[in-house]
Every structure is written in C-alpha cells, then in structure tokens.
Amino acid sequence: RDPLENCFASPKANNCYEWVSTIVNASEILLDFIGSFYKVNISLPRNYPLKPLKIMWK
C-alpha cells in the first residue's frame, strides 16, 4: 500500500509499544489551518490486537 504523504509514525526509543505520530494538515477544506500539524500518542497493549490500542491527541 502507498504511504500517506501527510502522516508519519515511529516508535518511541526503547519501547515498541509506544508510538508517536504527526499529521500535517494539507486539506484545502480547512484553509485557515493548512500547514498546521497535530501530534498523536499511540499506545499498544502487549496483547494487541485482543485489546484495543489507545490514541491520545497532544
């Protein structure tokens, strides 16, 4: 699958269950916010996918 151009994610150092993602607003629908970016913390439980992941906007 082709990667998204405006979304990046990587694990935190020394912890593959904690990820940080950045989403860049490139939408022409929200022109006032174009170029802004949003940080997201993603926590994967050790028994994922049996338990859901947690997502927190920073």
Coordinates of N, CA and C in Angstrom, one line a residue:
R1 N 0.8 -1.2 0.0 CA 0.0 0.0 0.0 C 0.9 1.2 0.0
D2 N 0.4 2.3 -0.6 CA 1.2 3.6 -0.7 C 1.1 4.3 0.7
P3 N 2.2 4.8 1.2 CA 2.1 5.5 2.5 C 1.5 6.9 2.3
L4 N 0.9 7.4 3.3 CA 0.2 8.7 3.3 C 1.3 9.7 3.3
E5 N 1.1 10.8 2.6 CA 2.1 11.8 2.5 C 2.1 12.8 3.6
N6 N 1.0 12.9 4.3 CA 0.9 13.8 5.4 C 0.8 13.2 6.8
C7 N 1.2 12.0 6.9 CA 1.1 11.3 8.2 C 2.4 10.5 8.4
F8 N 3.0 10.6 9.6 CA 4.2 9.9 9.9 C 4.1 9.3 11.3
A9 N 4.7 8.1 11.5 CA 4.6 7.5 12.8 C 5.9 6.7 13.0
S10 N 6.3 6.7 14.3 CA 7.5 5.9 14.6 C 7.4 5.5 16.1
P11 N 8.1 4.4 16.5 CA 8.0 4.0 17.9 C 9.0 4.9 18.7
K12 N 8.6 5.1 20.0 CA 9.5 5.8 20.9 C 10.7 5.0 21.2
A13 N 11.8 5.6 21.5 CA 13.1 4.9 21.8 C 12.9 3.9 22.9
N14 N 13.4 2.7 22.6 CA 13.4 1.6 23.6 C 12.0 1.1 24.0
N15 N 10.9 1.4 23.2 CA 9.6 0.9 23.6 C 8.8 0.8 22.3
C16 N 8.7 -0.5 21.8 CA 7.9 -0.7 20.6 C 6.4 -0.7 20.8
Y17 N 5.9 -0.5 22.0 CA 4.5 -0.4 22.3 C 4.0 1.0 22.4
E18 N 4.9 2.0 22.4 CA 4.6 3.4 22.4 C 5.0 4.1 21.1
W19 N 4.1 4.6 20.4 CA 4.4 5.3 19.1 C 4.0 6.8 19.2
V20 N 4.7 7.6 18.4 CA 4.3 9.0 18.2 C 4.0 9.2 16.7
S21 N 2.9 9.9 16.5 CA 2.6 10.2 15.1 C 2.4 11.7 14.9
T22 N 2.7 12.2 13.7 CA 2.5 13.5 13.3 C 1.6 13.6 12.1
I23 N 0.6 14.4 12.1 CA -0.3 14.5 11.0 C -0.3 16.0 10.5
V24 N 0.1 16.2 9.3 CA 0.1 17.6 8.7 C -1.1 17.8 8.0
N25 N -1.8 19.0 8.3 CA -3.0 19.4 7.6 C -2.6 19.9 6.2
A26 N -3.0 19.2 5.1 CA -2.8 19.6 3.8 C -4.1 19.8 3.0
S27 N -5.2 19.8 3.8 CA -6.5 19.8 3.2 C -6.9 21.2 2.8
E28 N -7.4 21.3 1.6 CA -7.9 22.6 1.1 C -9.2 23.0 1.7
I29 N -9.9 22.0 2.4 CA -11.1 22.3 3.0 C -10.9 23.2 4.2
L30 N -9.9 23.0 5.0 CA -9.6 23.8 6.2 C -8.4 24.8 5.9
L31 N -8.6 25.7 5.0 CA -7.6 26.6 4.5 C -7.0 27.4 5.7
D32 N -7.8 27.8 6.7 CA -7.2 28.5 7.8 C -6.2 27.8 8.6
F33 N -6.2 26.4 8.5 CA -5.3 25.6 9.3 C -4.3 24.9 8.4
I34 N -4.2 25.2 7.1 CA -3.3 24.5 6.2 C -1.9 24.7 6.7
G35 N -1.1 23.6 6.7 CA 0.3 23.6 7.1 C 0.4 23.4 8.6
S36 N -0.7 23.4 9.4 CA -0.6 23.1 10.8 C -0.4 21.6 11.0
F37 N 0.1 21.2 12.1 CA 0.4 19.8 12.4 C -0.1 19.4 13.8
Y38 N -0.4 18.1 13.9 CA -1.0 17.5 15.1 C -0.2 16.4 15.5
K39 N 0.1 16.3 16.8 CA 0.9 15.2 17.4 C -0.1 14.2 18.1
V40 N 0.2 12.9 17.9 CA -0.7 11.9 18.5 C 0.2 10.8 19.2
N41 N -0.2 10.4 20.4 CA 0.5 9.3 21.1 C -0.3 8.1 20.8
I42 N 0.3 7.0 20.5 CA -0.4 5.7 20.3 C 0.2 4.7 21.2
S43 N -0.6 4.1 22.0 CA -0.2 3.1 23.0 C -0.8 1.7 22.6
L44 N 0.1 0.8 22.4 CA -0.4 -0.6 22.0 C -0.2 -1.5 23.3
P45 N -1.3 -2.1 23.7 CA -1.2 -3.1 24.8 C -0.4 -4.3 24.4
R46 N 0.2 -4.9 25.3 CA 1.1 -6.1 25.0 C 0.3 -7.2 24.3
N47 N -1.0 -7.3 24.6 CA -1.8 -8.3 24.0 C -2.7 -7.8 22.8
Y48 N -2.2 -6.8 22.1 CA -2.8 -6.3 20.9 C -2.7 -7.3 19.8
P49 N -3.7 -7.6 19.1 CA -5.0 -6.9 18.8 C -6.2 -7.4 19.7
L50 N -5.9 -8.3 20.7 CA -7.0 -8.7 21.5 C -7.6 -7.6 22.4
K51 N -6.8 -6.6 22.7 CA -7.2 -5.4 23.4 C -7.0 -4.2 22.5
P52 N -7.8 -3.2 22.5 CA -7.6 -2.1 21.6 C -6.5 -1.2 22.0
L53 N -6.0 -0.5 21.0 CA -4.9 0.5 21.2 C -5.5 1.7 21.7
K54 N -4.7 2.6 22.3 CA -5.2 3.9 22.9 C -4.5 5.0 22.1
I55 N -5.3 6.0 21.7 CA -4.8 7.1 21.0 C -5.1 8.4 21.7
M56 N -4.1 9.2 21.9 CA -4.3 10.5 22.7 C -3.7 11.6 21.8
W57 N -4.5 12.6 21.6 CA -4.0 13.8 20.9 C -3.2 14.7 21.8
K58 N -2.1 15.2 21.4 CA -1.3 16.1 22.2 C -1.6 17.5 22.0

